[in-house]
Coordinates of C-alpha atoms in Angstrom, one line a residue:
X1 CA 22.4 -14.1 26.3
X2 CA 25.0 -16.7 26.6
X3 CA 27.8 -16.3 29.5
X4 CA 31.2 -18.0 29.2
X5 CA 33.2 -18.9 32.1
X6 CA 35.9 -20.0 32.2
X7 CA 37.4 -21.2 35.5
X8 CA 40.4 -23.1 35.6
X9 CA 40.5 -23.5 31.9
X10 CA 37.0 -25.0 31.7
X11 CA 34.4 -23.8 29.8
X12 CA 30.9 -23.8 31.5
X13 CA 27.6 -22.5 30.2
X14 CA 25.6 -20.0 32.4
X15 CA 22.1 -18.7 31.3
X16 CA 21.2 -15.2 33.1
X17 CA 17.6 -14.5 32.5
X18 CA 17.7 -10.9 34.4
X19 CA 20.3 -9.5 32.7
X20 CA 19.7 -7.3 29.3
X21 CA 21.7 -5.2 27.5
X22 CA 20.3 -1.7 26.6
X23 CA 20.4 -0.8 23.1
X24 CA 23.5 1.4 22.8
X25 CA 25.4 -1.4 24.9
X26 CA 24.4 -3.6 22.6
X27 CA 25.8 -1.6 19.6
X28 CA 28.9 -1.6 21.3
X29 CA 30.3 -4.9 22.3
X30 CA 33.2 -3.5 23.5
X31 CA 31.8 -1.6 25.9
X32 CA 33.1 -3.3 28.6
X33 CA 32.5 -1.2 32.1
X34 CA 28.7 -0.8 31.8
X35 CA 28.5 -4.6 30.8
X36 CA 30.8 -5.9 33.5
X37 CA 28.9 -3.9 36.3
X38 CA 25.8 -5.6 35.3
X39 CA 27.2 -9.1 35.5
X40 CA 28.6 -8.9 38.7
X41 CA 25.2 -8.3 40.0
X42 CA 23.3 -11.1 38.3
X43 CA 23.0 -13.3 40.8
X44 CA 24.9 -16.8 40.2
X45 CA 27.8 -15.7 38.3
X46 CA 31.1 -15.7 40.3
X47 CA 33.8 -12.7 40.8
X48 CA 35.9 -11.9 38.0
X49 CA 39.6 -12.2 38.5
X50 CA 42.3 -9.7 38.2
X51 CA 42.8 -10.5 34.5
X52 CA 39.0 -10.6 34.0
X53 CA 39.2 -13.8 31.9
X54 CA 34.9 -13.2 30.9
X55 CA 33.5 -12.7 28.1
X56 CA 30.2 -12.2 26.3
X57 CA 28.8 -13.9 23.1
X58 CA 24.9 -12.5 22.3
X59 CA 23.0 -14.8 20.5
X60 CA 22.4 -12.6 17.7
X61 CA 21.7 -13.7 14.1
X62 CA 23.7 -12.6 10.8
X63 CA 20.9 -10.6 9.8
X64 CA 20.0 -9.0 13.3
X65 CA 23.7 -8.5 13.6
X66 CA 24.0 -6.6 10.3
X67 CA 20.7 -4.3 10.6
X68 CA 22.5 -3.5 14.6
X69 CA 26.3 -2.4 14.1
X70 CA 26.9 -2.0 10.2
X71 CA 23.1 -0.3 9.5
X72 CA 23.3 3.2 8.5
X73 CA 22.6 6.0 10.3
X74 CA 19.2 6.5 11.4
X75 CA 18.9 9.9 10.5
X76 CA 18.6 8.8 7.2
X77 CA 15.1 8.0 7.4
X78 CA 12.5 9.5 5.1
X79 CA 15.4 10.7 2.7
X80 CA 13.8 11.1 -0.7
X81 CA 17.1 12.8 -2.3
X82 CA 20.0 11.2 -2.4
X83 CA 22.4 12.2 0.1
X84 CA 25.6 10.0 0.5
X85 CA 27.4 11.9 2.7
X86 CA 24.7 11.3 5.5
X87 CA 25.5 8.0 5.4
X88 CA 28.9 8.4 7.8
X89 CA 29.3 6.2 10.8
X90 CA 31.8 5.4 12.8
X91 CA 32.1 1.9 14.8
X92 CA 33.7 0.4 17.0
X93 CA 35.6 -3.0 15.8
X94 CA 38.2 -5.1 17.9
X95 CA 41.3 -5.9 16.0
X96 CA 44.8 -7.6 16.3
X97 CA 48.1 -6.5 15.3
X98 CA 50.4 -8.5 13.7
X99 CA 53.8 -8.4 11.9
X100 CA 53.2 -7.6 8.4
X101 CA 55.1 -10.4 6.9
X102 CA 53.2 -12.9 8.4
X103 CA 49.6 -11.6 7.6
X104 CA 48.8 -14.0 4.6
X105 CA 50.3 -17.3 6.6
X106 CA 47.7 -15.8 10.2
X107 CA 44.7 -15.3 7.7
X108 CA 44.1 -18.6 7.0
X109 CA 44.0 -19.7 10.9
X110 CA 41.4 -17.1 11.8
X111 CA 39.0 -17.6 9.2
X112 CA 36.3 -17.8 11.9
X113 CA 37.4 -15.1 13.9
X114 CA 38.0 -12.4 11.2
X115 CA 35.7 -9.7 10.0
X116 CA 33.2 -11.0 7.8
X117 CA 31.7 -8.2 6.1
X118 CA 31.6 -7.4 2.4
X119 CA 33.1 -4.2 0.9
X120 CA 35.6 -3.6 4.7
X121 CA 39.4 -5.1 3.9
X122 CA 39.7 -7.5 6.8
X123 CA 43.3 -6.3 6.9
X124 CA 44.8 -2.7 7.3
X125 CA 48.0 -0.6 7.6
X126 CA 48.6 -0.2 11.8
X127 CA 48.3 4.1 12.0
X128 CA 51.2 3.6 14.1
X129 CA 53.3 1.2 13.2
X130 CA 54.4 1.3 9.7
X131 CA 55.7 -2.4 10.0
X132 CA 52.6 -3.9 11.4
X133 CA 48.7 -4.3 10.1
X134 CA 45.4 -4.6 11.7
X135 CA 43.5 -7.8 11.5
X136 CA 40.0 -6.7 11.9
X137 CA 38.0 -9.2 13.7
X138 CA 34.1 -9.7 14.0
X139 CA 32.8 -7.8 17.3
X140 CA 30.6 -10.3 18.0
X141 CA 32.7 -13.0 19.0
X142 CA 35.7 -11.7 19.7
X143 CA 36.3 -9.6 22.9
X144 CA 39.3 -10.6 24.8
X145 CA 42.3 -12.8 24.3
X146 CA 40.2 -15.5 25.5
X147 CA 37.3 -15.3 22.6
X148 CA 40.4 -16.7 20.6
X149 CA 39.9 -20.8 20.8
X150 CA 42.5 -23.1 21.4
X151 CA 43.8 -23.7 18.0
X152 CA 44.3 -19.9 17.1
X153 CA 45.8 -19.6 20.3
X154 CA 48.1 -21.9 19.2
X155 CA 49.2 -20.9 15.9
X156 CA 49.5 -16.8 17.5
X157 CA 51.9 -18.7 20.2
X158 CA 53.8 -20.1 16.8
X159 CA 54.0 -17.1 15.4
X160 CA 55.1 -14.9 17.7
X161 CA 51.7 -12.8 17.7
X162 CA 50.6 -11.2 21.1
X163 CA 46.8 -12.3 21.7
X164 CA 45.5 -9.1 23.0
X165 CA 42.7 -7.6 21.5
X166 CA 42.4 -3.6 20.4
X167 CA 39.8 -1.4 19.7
X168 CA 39.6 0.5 16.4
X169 CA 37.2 2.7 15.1
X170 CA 36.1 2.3 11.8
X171 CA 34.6 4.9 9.5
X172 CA 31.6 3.6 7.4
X173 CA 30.6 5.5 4.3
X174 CA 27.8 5.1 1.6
X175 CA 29.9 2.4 -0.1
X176 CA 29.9 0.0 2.8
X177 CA 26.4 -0.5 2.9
X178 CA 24.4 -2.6 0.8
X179 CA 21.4 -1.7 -1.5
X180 CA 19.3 -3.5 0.4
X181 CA 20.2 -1.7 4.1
X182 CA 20.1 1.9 2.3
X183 CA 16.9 0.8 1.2
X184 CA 15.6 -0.1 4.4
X185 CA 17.3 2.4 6.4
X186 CA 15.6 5.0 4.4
X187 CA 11.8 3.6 3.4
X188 CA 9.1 3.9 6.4
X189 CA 9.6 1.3 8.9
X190 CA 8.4 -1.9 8.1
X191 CA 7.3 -1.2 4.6
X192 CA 8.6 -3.3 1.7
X193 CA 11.9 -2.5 0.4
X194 CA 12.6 -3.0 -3.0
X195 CA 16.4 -4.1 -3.3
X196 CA 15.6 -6.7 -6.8
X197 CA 15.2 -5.9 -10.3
X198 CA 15.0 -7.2 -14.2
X199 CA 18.0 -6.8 -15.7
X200 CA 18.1 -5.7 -19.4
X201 CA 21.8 -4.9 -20.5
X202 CA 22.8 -1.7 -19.1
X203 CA 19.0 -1.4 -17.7
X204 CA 17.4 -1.9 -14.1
X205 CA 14.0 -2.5 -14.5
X206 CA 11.6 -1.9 -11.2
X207 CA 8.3 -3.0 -10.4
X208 CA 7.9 -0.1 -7.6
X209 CA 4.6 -0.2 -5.2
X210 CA 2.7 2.4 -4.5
X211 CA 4.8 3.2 -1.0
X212 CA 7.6 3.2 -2.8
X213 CA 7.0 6.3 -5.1
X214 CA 8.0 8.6 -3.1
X215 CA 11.5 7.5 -2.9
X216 CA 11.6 6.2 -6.5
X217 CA 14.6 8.5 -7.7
X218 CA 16.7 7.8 -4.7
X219 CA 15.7 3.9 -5.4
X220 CA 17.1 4.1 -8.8
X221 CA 20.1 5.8 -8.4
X222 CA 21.3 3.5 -5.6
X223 CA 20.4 0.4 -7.7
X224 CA 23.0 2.2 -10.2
X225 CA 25.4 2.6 -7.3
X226 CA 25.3 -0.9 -6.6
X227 CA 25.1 -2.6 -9.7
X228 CA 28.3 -2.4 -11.8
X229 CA 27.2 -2.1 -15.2
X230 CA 23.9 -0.5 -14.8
X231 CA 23.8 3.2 -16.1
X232 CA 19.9 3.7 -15.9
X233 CA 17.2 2.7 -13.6
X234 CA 13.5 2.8 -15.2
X235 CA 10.3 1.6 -13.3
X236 CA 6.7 0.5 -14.9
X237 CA 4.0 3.1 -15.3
X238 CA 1.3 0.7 -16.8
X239 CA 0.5 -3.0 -17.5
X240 CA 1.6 -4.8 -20.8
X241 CA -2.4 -4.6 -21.9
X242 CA -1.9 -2.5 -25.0
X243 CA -1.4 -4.0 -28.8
X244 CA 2.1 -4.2 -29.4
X245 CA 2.8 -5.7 -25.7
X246 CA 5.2 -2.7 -24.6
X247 CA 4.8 -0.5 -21.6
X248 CA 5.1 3.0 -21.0
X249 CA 8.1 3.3 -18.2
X250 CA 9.8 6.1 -16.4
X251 CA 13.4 6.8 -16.3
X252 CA 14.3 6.8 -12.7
X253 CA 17.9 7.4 -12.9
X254 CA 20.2 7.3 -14.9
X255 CA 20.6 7.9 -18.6
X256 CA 17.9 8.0 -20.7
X257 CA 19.2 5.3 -23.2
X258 CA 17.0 2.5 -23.7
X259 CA 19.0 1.0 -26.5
X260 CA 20.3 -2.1 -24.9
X261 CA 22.4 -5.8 -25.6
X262 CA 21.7 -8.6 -23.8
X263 CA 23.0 -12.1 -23.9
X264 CA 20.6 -15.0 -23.3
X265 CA 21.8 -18.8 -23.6
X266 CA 24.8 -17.9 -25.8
X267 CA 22.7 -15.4 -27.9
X268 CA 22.7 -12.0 -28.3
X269 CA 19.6 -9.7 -28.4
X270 CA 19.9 -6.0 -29.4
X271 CA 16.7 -3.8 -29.4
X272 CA 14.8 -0.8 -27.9
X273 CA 13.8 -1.9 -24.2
X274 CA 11.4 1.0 -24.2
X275 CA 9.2 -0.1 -27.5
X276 CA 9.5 -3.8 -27.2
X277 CA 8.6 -6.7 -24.9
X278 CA 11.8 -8.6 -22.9
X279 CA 12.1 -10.5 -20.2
X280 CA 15.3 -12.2 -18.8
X281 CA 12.6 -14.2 -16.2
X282 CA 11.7 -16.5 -19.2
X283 CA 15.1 -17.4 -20.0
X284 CA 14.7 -21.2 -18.5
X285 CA 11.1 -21.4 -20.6
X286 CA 12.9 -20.2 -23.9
X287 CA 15.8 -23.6 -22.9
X288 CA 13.0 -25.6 -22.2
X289 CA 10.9 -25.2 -25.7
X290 CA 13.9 -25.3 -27.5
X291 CA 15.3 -28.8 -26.5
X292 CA 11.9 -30.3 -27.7
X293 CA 12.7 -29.9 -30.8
X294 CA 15.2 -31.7 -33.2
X295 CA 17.0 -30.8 -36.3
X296 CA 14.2 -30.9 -39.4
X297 CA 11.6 -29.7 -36.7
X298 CA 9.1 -26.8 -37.6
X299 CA 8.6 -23.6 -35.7
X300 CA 5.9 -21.5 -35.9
X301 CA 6.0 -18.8 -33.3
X302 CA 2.8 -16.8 -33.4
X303 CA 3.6 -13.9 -30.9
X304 CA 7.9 -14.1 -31.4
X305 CA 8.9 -10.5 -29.9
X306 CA 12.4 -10.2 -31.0
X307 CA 13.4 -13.6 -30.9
X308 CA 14.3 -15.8 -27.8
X309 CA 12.1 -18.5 -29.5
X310 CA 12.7 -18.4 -33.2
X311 CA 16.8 -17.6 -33.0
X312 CA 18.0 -20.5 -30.5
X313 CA 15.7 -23.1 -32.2
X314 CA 16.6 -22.1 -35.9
X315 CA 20.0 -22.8 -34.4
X316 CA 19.5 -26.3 -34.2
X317 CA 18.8 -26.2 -38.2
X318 CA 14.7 -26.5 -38.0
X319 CA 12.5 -24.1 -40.3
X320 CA 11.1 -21.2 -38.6
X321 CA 8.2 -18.9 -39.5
X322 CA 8.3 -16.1 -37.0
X323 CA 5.8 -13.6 -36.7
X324 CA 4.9 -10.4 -34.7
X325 CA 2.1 -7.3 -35.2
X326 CA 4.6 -4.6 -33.3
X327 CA 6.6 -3.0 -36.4
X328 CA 9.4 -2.8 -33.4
X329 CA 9.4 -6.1 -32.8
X330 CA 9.4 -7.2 -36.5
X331 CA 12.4 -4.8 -37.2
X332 CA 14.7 -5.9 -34.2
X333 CA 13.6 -10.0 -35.1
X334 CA 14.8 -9.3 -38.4
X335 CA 17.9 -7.4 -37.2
X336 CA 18.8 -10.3 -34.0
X337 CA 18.1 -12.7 -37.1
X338 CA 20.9 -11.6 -38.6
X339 CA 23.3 -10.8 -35.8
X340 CA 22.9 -14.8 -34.7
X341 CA 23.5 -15.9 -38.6
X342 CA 19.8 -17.4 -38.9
X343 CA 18.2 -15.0 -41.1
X344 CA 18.1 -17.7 -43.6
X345 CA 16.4 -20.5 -41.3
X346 CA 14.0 -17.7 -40.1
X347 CA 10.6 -16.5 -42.1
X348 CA 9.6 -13.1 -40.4
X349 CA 6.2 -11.9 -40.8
X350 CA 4.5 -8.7 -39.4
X351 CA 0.9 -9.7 -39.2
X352 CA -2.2 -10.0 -36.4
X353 CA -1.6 -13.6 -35.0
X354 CA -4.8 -14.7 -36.0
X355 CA -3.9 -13.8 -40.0
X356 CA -0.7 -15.3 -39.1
X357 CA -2.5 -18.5 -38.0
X358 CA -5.0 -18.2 -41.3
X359 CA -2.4 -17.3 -43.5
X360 CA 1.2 -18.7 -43.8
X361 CA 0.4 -21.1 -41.0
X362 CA -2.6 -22.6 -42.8
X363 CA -0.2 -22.7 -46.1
X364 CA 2.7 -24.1 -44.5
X365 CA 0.6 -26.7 -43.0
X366 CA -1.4 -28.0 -45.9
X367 CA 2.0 -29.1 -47.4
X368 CA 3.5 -30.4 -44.1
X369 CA 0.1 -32.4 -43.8
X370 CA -0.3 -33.1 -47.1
X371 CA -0.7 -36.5 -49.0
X372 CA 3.3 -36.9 -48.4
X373 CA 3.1 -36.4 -44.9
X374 CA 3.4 -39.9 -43.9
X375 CA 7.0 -39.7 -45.3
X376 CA 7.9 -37.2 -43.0
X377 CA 9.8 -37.8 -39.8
X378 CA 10.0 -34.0 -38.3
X379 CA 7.6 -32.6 -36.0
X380 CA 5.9 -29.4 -36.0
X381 CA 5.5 -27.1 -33.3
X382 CA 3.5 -23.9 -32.8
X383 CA 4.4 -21.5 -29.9
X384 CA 2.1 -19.0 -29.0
X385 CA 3.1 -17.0 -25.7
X386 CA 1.3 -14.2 -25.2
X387 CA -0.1 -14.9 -21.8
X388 CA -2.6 -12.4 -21.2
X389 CA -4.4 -13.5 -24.5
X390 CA -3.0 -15.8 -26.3
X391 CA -5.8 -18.7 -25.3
X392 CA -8.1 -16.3 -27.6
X393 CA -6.1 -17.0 -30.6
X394 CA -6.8 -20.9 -30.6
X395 CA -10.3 -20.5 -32.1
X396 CA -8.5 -19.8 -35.5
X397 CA -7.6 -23.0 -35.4
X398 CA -10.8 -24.0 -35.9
X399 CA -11.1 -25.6 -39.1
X400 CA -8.2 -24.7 -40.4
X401 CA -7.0 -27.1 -43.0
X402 CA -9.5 -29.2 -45.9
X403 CA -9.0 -32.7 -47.1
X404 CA -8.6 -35.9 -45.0
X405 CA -6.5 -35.7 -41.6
X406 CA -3.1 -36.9 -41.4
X407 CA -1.8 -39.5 -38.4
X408 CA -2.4 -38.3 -35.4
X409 CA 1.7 -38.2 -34.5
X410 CA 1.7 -35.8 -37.1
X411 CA -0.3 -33.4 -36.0
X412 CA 1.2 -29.6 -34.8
X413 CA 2.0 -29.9 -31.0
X414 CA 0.6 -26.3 -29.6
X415 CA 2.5 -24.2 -26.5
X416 CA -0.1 -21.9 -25.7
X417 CA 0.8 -19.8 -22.2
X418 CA -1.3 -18.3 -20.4
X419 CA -2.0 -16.2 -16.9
X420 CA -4.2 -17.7 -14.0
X421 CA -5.1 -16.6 -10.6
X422 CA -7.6 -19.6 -9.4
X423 CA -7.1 -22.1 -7.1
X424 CA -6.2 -24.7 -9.2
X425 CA -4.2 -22.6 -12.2
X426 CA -3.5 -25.7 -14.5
X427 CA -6.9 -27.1 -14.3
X428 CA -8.2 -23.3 -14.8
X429 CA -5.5 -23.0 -17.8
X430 CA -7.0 -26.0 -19.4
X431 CA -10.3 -25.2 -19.3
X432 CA -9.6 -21.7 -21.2
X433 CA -8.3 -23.6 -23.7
X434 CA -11.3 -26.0 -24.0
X435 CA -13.6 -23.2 -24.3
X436 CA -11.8 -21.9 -26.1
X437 CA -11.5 -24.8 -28.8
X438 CA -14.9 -25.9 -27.7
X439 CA -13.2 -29.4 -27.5
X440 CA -12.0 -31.4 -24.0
X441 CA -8.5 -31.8 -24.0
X442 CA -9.1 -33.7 -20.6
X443 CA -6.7 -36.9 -22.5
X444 CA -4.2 -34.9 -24.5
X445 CA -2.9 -32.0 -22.7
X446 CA -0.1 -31.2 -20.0
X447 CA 0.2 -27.7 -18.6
X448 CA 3.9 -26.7 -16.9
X449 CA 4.3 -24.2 -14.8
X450 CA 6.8 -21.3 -15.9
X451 CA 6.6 -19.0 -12.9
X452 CA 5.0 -16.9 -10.1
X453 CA 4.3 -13.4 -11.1
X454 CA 2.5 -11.6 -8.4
X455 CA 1.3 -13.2 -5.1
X456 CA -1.6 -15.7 -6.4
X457 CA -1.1 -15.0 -10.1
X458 CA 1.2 -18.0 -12.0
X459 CA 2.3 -17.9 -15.8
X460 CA 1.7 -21.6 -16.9
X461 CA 2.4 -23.3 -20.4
X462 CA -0.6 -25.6 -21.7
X463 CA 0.6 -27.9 -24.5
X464 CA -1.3 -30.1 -26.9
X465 CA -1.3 -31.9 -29.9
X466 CA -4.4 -29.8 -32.2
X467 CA -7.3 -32.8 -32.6
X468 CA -7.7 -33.7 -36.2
X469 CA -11.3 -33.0 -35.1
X470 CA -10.8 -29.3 -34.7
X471 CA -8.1 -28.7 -37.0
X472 CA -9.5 -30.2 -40.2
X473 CA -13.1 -29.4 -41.6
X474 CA -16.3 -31.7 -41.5
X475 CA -14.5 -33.3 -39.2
X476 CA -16.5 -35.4 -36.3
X477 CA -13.7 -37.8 -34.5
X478 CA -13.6 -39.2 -31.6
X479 CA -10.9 -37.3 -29.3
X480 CA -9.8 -40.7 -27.2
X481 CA -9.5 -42.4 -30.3
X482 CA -6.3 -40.2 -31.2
X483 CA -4.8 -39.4 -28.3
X484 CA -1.2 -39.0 -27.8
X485 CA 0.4 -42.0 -25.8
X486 CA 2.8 -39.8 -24.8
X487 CA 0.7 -37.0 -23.1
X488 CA -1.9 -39.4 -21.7
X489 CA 0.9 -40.6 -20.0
X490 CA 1.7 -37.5 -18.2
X491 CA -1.3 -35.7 -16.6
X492 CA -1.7 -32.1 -16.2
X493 CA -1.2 -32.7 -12.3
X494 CA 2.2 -34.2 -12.9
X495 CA 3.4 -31.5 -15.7
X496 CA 2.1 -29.0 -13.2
X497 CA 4.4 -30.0 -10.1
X498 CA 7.5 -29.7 -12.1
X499 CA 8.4 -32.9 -14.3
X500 CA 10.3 -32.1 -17.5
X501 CA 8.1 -32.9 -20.5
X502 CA 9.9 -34.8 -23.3
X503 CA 7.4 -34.5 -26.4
X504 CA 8.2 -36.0 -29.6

């Protein structure tokens, strides 16, 4: 705790280590007689005079400060059914009256010594005094007329405004408080609290822990309290493991609805949450594929859900061929195809990936590759993210095309993602993918990192250029021989720390 005397107009510093404030003092800065009794028998700190020019200033952080005076109740603890009426509490906040008329011109000269607290108007009608407000100010600086400094003091003198600080007590109710401190007032002490989400449109989608299930309904139906424009609250029941890469979810609160809109990077997405796979997390990786490729480009995206891939990049006038096993998926990729105005740059398909990759792939390529390939300037790029398995799928690559290899340039540049929990994830990312081709890709591969999913698990993005030696039949050439300038250039280390790749 921090002293401030001030004799003679001088401010002076004096550290008392055997004072302390007991809990409910502390609550309370305003509660002056208990405080002022203490003081005056710390040894070193002088008399107060008549006017008791003292004050206090508790070295108290923002977040200690907020989980102290503006926390809820703590009765509320263990509450497993809503209840937002047990969320009333009244404190005790110093204010300042003022003339009304001169409210807005004051405002902006007590900036630091006003309330700051969202969702509490820093400025309200005086109970007595129709012609007056109430400045609220923060209780833990202001205390007396001489917490004001010397500039506010100055600009009150100006105005006519009589420094001399009120109490008021303010009533908080459920609305005041933040998800996050309802959250935490009500879970066990010192457990997790759960105050993020997904958002999907009008959806709140939680990841809940086990701890957590016991308050799950109260959870969701405070993140719909505090989230304008969420109406229902589900949380995950099982891991995206199954065939059409859904997951079965529970409706917390809310309404059942799982129809939902969302807008990503200036498109819109409309679909069933509860039979399809979104996520607004990959919303940077979708950007970041997408401005590799130029106008003329080719697209094939193996595992395309309902269309963050496919839709922005047939935007930029390339050929897509978009494919997907879940008959969900296909339906709403054919339906966003058409809300965007690409359904005629966009080949859907509702096929296994690796029949996809057998099948139109392995058509599409033998033209693109063909004996008139060296007239052709566009690139061709093959997405494939589906990270829990998608590394499986590369083996249909495996001699994929007959006749004699085009260029190396030419060949299909491959995003394959992919899940790792080791040590070293884009070292163990690329070495799925070699065992995968059965071909080192030590010289022509970078692997980015897209994100952090669970403590110790990363999502990473491994991209190559397919070696003519895998992709074409009887094939036997030497890897270094056609490796990509470009990609030797930037290592997997580098990719993996965070440098953009720019791949032709």
């Amino acid at each position: 705790m921090r002293i401030l005397w001030r004799p003679f107009g001088l401010r002076r510093l004096l550290k008392v280590e055997s004072c302390r404030l007991t809990e409910s003092e502390s609550l309370i800065p305003l509660a002056w007689t208990s405080l002022i009794q203490k003081f005056s028998r710390a040894p070193g700190i002088f008399s107060l005079d008549q006017r008791k020019r003292f004050s206090t200033m508790p070295e108290i952080e923002t977040s200690q400060r907020n989980s102290e005076l503006f926390s809820p109740p703590s009765d509320v603890r263990g509450m497993t059914k809503l209840d937002r009426n047990a969320f009333k509490k009244t404190v005790t906040i110093p204010v300042l009256k003022v003339r009304k008329e001169i409210v807005s011109k004051l405002m902006r000269s007590l900036k630091r010594a006003a309330l700051q607290r969202p969702g509490i108007k820093r400025v309200i009608e005086d109970p007595e005094d129709e012609e007056s407000r109430l400045i609220m100010l923060d209780p833990y600086k202001m205390f007396t007329e001489d917490s004001f400094e010397k500039t506010e003091l100055s600009i009150l003198k100006q105005l006519n405004v009589n420094p001399q600080i009120s109490k008021y007590n303010l009533e908080l109710t459920y609305e005041n408080f933040k998800s996050e401190e309802i959250l935490r007032a009500v879970l066990p002490e010192g457990q997790d609290v759960t105050s993020g989400f997904s958002r999907v449109g009008h959806i709140a989608h939680l990841n809940l822990r086990d701890h957590q299930l016991p308050f799950k309904h109260l959870i969701g139906q405070v993140m719909i309290d505090k989230n304008p424009g969420i109406t229902s609250a589900v949380n995950k029941i099982n891991n995206i493991d199954n065939t059409y890469r859904n997951f079965q979810m529970e409706v917390l609160s809310g309404e059942e609805n799982m129809m939902t809109k969302v807008r990503e990077n200036n498109y819109t997405y409309e679909f069933d949450f509860s039979k399809v796979y979104w996520n607004p997390r990959l919303s940077t990786e979708h950007s970041r594929i997408t401005e590799l490729l130029k106008p003329g480009d080719v697209l094939f995206d193996v595992f395309a859900g309902v269309g963050p891939f496919a839709i922005p990049i047939a935007k930029k006038n390339c050929t897509v061929f978009a494919n997907d096993l879940n008959p969900e998926s296909h339906k709403w990729l054919l339906h966003n195809c058409k809300l965007n105005k690409v359904d005629q740059k966009v080949k859907v398909f509702n096929l296994d990936g690796k029949d996809f990759i057998q099948g139109p792939v392995r058509e599409e390529l033998m033209q693109q590759l063909g004996p008139l390939s060296k007239e052709r300037k566009h690139s061709v790029h093959i997405v494939m993210n589906l990270p829990a398995k998608a590394i499986e799928f590369l083996g249909a690559f495996k001699s994929l095309l007959d006749g004699q290899p085009c260029c190396s340039e030419l060949l299909p540049m491959v995003h394959c993602y992919s899940f790792s929990k080791d040590a070293n994830p884009a070292k163990d990312v690329q070495q799925q993918a070699e065992a995968a081709l059965g071909l080192s890709l030590d010289a022509c591969s970078s692997v980015h990192l897209v994100r952090n999913v669970a403590p110790n698990k990363e999502m990473l993005c491994i991209t190559f250029r397919i070696p003519a030696a895998i992709l074409y039949k009887n094939q036997t050439l030497n890897l270094e021989n056609h490796e990509d300038p470009p990609l030797k250039r930037q290592r997997t280390d580098k990719a993996f720390s965070g440098e953009k790749i720019q791949i032709a």
